[in-house]
Structure formats: structure tokens, C-alpha cells
Coordinates of C-alpha atoms and ligand atoms in Angstrom, one line a residue:
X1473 CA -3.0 6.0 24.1
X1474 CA 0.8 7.1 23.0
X1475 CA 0.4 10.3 21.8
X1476 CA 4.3 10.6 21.1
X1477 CA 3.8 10.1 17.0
X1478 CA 1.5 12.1 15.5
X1479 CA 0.4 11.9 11.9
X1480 CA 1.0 14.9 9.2
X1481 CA -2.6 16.0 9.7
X1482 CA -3.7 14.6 13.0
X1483 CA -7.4 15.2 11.9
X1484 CA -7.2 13.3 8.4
X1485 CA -7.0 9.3 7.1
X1486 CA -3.9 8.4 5.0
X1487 CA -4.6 6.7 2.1
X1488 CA -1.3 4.3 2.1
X1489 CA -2.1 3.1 -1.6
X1490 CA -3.3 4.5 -4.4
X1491 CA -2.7 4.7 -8.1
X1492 CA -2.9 8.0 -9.0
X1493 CA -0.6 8.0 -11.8
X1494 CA -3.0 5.6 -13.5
X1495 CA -4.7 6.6 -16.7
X1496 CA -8.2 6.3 -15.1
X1497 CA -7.5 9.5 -13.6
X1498 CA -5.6 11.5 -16.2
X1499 CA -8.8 13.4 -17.1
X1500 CA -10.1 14.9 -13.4
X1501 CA -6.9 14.4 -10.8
X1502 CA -7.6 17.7 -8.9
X1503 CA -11.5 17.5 -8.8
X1504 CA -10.5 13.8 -7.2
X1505 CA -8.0 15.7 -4.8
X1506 CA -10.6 17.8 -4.5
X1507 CA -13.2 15.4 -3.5
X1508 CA -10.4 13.4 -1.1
X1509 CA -9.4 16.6 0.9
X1510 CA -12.6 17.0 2.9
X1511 CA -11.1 13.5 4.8
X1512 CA -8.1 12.6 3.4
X1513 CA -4.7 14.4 4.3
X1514 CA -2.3 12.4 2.7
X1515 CA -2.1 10.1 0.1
X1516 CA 1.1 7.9 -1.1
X1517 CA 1.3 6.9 -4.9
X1518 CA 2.4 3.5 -5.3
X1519 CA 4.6 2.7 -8.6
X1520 CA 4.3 -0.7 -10.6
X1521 CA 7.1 -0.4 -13.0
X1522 CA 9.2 2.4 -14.1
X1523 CA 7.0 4.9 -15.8
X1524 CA 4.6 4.7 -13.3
X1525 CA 7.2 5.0 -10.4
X1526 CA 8.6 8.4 -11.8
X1527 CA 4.8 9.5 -12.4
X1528 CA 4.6 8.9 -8.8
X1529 CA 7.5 11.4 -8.2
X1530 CA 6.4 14.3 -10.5
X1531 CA 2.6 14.1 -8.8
X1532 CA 4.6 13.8 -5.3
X1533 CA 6.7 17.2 -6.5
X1534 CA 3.6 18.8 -8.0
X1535 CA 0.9 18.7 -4.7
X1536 CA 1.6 18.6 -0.9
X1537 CA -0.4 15.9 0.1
X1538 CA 0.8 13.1 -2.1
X1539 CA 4.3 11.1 -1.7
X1540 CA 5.3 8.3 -3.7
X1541 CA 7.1 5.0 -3.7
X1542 CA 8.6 3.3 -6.4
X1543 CA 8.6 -0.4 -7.9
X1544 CA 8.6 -2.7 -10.2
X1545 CA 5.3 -5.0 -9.8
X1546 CA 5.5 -8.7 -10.6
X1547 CA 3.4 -8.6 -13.3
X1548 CA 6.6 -6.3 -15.0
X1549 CA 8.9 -8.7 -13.4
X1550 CA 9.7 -10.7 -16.7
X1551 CA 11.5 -7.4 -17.7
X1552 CA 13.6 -6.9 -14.5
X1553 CA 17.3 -6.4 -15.4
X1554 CA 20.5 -4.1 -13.5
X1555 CA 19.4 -1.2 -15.5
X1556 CA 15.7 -1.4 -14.1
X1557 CA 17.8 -1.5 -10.5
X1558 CA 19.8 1.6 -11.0
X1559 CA 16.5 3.5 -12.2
X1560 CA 14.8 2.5 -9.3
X1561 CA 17.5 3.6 -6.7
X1562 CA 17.9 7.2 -8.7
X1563 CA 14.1 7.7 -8.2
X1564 CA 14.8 7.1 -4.8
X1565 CA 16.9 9.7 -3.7
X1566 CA 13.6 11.9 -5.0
X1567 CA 12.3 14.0 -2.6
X1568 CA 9.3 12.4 -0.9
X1569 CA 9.6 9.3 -2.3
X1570 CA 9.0 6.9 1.2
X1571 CA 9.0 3.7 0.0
X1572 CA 10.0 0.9 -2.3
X1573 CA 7.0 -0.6 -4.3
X1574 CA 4.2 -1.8 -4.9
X1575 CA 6.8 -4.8 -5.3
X1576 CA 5.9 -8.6 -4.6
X1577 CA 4.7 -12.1 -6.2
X1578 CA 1.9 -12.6 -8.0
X1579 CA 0.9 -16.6 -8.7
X1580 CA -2.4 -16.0 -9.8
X1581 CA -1.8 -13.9 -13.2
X1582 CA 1.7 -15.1 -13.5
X1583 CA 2.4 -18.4 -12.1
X1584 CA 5.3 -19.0 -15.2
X1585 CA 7.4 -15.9 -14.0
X1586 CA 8.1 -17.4 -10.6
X1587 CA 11.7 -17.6 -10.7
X1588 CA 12.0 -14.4 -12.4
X1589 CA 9.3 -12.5 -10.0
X1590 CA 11.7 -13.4 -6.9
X1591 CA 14.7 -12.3 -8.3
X1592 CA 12.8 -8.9 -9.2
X1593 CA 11.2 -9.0 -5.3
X1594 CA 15.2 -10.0 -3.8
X1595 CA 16.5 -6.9 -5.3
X1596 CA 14.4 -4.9 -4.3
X1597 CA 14.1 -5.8 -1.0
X1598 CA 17.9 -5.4 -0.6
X1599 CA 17.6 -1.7 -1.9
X1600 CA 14.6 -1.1 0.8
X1601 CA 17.1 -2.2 3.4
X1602 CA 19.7 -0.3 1.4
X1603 CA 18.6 2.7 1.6
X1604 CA 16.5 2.2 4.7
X1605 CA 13.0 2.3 3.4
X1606 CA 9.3 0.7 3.9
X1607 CA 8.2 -1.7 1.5
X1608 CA 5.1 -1.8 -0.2
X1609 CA 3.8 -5.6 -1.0
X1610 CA 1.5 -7.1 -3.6
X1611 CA 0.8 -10.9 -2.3
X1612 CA -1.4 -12.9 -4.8
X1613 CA -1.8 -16.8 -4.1
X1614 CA 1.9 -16.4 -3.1
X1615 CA 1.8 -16.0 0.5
X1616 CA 4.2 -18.8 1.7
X1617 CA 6.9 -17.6 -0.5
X1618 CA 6.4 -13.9 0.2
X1619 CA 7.0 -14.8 3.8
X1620 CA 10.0 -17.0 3.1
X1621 CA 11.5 -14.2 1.1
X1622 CA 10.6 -11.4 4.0
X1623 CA 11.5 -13.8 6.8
X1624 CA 15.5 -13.3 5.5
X1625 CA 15.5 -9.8 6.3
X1626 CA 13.5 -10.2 10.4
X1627 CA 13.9 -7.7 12.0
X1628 CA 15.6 -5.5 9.9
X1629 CA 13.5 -4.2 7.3
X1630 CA 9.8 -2.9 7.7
X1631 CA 6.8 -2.8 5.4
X1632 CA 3.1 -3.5 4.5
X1633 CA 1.6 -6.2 2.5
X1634 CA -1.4 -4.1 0.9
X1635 CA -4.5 -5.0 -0.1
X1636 CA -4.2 -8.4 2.7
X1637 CA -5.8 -11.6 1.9
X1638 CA -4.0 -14.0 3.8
X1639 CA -5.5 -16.3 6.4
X1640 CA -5.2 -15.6 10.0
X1641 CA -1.8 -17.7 10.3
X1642 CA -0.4 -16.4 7.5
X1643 CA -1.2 -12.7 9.1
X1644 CA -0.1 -13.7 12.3
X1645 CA 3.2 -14.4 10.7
X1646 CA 3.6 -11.2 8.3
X1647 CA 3.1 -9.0 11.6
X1648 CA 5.8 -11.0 13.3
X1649 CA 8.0 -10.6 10.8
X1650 CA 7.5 -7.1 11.2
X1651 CA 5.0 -6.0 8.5
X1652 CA 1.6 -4.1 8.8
X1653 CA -1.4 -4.9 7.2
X1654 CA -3.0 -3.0 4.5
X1655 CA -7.1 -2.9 4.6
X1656 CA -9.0 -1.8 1.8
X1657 CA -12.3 -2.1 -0.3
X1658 CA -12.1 -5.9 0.5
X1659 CA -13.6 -5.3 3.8
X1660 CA -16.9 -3.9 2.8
X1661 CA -17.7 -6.6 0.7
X1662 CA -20.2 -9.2 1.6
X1663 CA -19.4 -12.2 0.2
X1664 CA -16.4 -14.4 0.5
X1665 CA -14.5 -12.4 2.9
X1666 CA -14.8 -14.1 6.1
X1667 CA -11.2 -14.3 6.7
X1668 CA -10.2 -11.0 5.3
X1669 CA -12.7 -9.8 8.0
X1670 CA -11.6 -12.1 10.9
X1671 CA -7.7 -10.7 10.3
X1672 CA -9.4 -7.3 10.2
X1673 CA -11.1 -7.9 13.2
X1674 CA -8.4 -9.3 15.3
X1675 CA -4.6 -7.3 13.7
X1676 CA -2.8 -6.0 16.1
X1677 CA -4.0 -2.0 16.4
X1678 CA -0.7 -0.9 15.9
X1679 CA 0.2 -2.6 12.5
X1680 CA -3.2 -2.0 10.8
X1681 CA -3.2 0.8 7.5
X1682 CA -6.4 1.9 5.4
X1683 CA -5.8 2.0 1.3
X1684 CA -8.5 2.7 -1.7
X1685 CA -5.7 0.4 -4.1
X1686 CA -8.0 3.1 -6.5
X1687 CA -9.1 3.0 -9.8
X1688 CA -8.9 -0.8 -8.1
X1689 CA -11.5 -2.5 -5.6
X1690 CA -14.1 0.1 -4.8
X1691 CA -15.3 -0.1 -1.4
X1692 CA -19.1 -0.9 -1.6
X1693 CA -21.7 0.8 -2.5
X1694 CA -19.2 1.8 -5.7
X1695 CA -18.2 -1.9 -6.2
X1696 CA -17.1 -2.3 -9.8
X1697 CA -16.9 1.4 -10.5
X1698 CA -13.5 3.4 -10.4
X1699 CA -12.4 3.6 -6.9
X1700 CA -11.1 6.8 -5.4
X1701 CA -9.5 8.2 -2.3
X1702 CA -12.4 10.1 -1.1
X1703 CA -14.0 6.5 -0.6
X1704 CA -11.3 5.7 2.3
X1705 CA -14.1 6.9 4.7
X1706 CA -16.0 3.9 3.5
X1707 CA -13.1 1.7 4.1
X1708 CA -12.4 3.3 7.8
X1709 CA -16.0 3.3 8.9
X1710 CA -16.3 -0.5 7.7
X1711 CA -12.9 -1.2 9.7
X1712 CA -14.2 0.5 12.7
X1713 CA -18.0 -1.8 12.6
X1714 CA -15.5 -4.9 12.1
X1715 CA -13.5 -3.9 15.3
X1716 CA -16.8 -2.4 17.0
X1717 CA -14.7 1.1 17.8
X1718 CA -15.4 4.5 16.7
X1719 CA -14.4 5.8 13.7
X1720 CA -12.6 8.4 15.2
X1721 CA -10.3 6.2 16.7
X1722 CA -9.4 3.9 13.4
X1723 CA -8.8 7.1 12.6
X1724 CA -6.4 8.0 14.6
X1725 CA -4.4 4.7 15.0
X1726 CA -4.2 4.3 11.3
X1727 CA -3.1 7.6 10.5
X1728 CA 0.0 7.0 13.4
X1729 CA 0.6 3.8 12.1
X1730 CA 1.3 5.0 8.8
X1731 CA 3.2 8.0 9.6
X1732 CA 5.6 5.9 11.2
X1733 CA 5.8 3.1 9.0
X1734 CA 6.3 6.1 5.9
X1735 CA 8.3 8.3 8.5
X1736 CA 5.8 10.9 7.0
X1737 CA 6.7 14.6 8.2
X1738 CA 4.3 16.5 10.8
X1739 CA 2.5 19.3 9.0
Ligands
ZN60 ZN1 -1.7 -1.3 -6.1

């Protein structure tokens, strides 16, 4: 095992998305911290548009585990305009801000903003590359053009698509593109996910990340309930049974995977 990169807390999962600038936890954020820390060492805050994104920043400035990145989401992409752009590349010169996002195409809620959700996802991918940062990818029903649009920058820009729902092709290509694959309450569920499994089961080690995606997609047995990053143990312990490893070592590769991908800092 290459025990050149070490994560921030070499004992602790990363949780490599997670809304804590959503209301759902305006009410109880430290006694969820609280809660996380026992397992969780760090924890990056995904924006979805711009209020969100600088939330992301202020919880990033406010408590040491947490760093943020910063996006507009397609769902806000029907708003994108220059002004959204030079927003976006002020919040990133914010200290432990680490990557661009959650940006991406989403088919499913918003098949009528196509055009308009690309153009939002080209110009932030060129201010990733830019500025020389990860991206963070939301793919819904969309996969073929995600890929199309990532498949411009091979090689030269580096990212994850979160919350992965893409068949084994479709992974097979993301990774070769140069992407990692986010894995997250999905996993635990026990209907419907055969494929989500078999692309768990089979990723390449070294491009595999654990997420909550909380207040979204509660791991099992909280399915339906507000998710939370204390339930990332759920998610790794799943992922480990899926691979038939120890925890200890998802563990471990996932917390070095996303170190490097986030260029995290060692603690
Ligand atoms: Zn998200």
C-alpha cells in the first residue's frame, strides 16, 4: 500500500459531500458536528447556487473540519449569467474553498434547461481548470452529455461525479476520463441498485469517495429521514461488504483518495 499521501486525519472518513448550509440543519449544526466527529474528520460543503456557495465559505471559515466548494447546480442554471461567473471566481480565492460545485446536468427535473444547463456546466468547468481546482458533479439521466462535456478537458482537469448512478460503461468511462466516483446512501439500499452496487463493487480502489449528499438520501436504516454525516459509517461499512474488505481499509483508501483529489492539508 502507498503510504506517500496521507489524509488530514489518517484515522477518520471524509465526507466529500454534504449540504450543511441547508436549512435542514440551521437549528442543531454543532450537535450534528458533534455527532460526526466520533468518525468523521473532515467534511466539504458543496454549494448549489450562490447563497449557498458563500454559506459554504463562512461555515468553512467558522470550524476546522469543514471546507467548501462552490457552484451553481443545474437546477439554478436558467439564472446563469457573467455576473454569476465573477461571483463564483471571488468565492474562490476563499480560503479553503477546494473545489468548484456541486455543478452538472440534470435531465430528469429539468429536461427544458438543456441548452442553458451546459452553458452554466462549460463555464464552470473552464474556471475549475482556471484556477486549477476539482470538480464536484451532479449527473441526472444526463450521463452521455456529462461525459461529452468532461471528455473536452481529458486529462487536464480532475473531479468526482457524486452521488454515481451510471452503468458500468458509463463508469468505466468517467474514471478514464479522469474522474472519481462518489458513493453514498444509494449503496445501502435494497432495491433497484444492482448496478450502483456492481460499479461499487468493481471502481477502481484508487478513484472511489464516500458522501452522506445529507439532509439527502439517508443511508438505510434512516432511509427517508434527514441524512447526516455521522451516517458515513453506514455508507463505508456497506462499501466495504460490497467489496468484501475491511472497513478499516475503505477507510483508509477513501480518506487518501479524497485528500488528493481536494489537495486537503495534513493535520
Ligand atoms: Zn448534493
Amino acid at each position: 500500500m502507498n503510504h506517500s499521501i496521507m489524509p488530514p486525519n489518517p484515522r477518520k472518513l471524509i465526507d466529500t459531500h454534504c449540504h450543511l448550509n441547508h436549512p435542514d440543519f440551521n437549528a442543531d449544526k454543532d450537535e450534528v458536528l458533534q455527532r460526526a466527529s466520533a468518525e468523521v474528520g473532515t467534511i466539504i460543503v458543496a454549494g448549489y447556487d450562490l447563497d449557498s456557495s458563500l454559506l459554504a465559505c463562512r461555515l468553512a471559515e467558522r470550524y476546522e473540519t469543514l471546507y467548501a466548494s462552490v457552484g451553481v447546480h443545474p437546477d439554478q442554471a436558467v439564472d446563469w449569467n457573467r455576473s454569476r461567473y465573477d461571483s463564483l471566481k471571488e468565492l474562490l480565492s476563499r480560503p479553503k474553498v477546494v473545489a468548484v460545485g456541486e455543478v452538472g446536468l440534470d435531465y430528469h427535473w429539468h429536461p427544458e434547461t438543456k441548452s442553458k444547463q451546459i452553458e452554466a456546466l462549460a463555464a464552470q468547468l473552464d474556471l475549475a481548470l482556471e484556477l486549477n481546482k476539482p470538480v464536484i458533479l451532479h449527473c441526472r439521466d444526463a450521463h452521455t452529455d456529462l461525459l461529452d462535456q468532461l471528455e473536452i478537458y481529458q486529462g487536464r482537469l480532475r473531479g468526482v461525479m457524486h452521488c454515481w448512478t451510471g452503468s458500468m460503461d458509463e463508469a468505466i468511462r468517467a474514471i478514464g476520463i479522469g474522474m472519481y466516483l462518489g458513493f453514498g446512501g444509494l449503496i445501502t439500499f435494497k432495491k433497484n441498485v444492482d448496478t450502483i452496487q456492481g460499479v461499487a463493487a468493481e471502481a477502481l480502489a484508487d478513484r472511489i469517495l464516500l458522501e452522506t449528499d445529507a439532509p439527502y438520501l439517508a443511508p438505510v436504516p434512516h432511509r427517508g429521514r434527514r441524512n447526516e454525516p455521522s451516517y458515513l459509517l453506514l455508507i463505508a461499512k456497506r462499501l466495504a461488504e460490497i467489496r468484501q474488505i475491511p472497513v478499516e481499509e475503505i477507510r483508509i483508501i477513501t480518506s487518501q483518495n479524497a485528500a488528493r483529489l481536494f489537495n486537503l492539508p495534513e493535520s
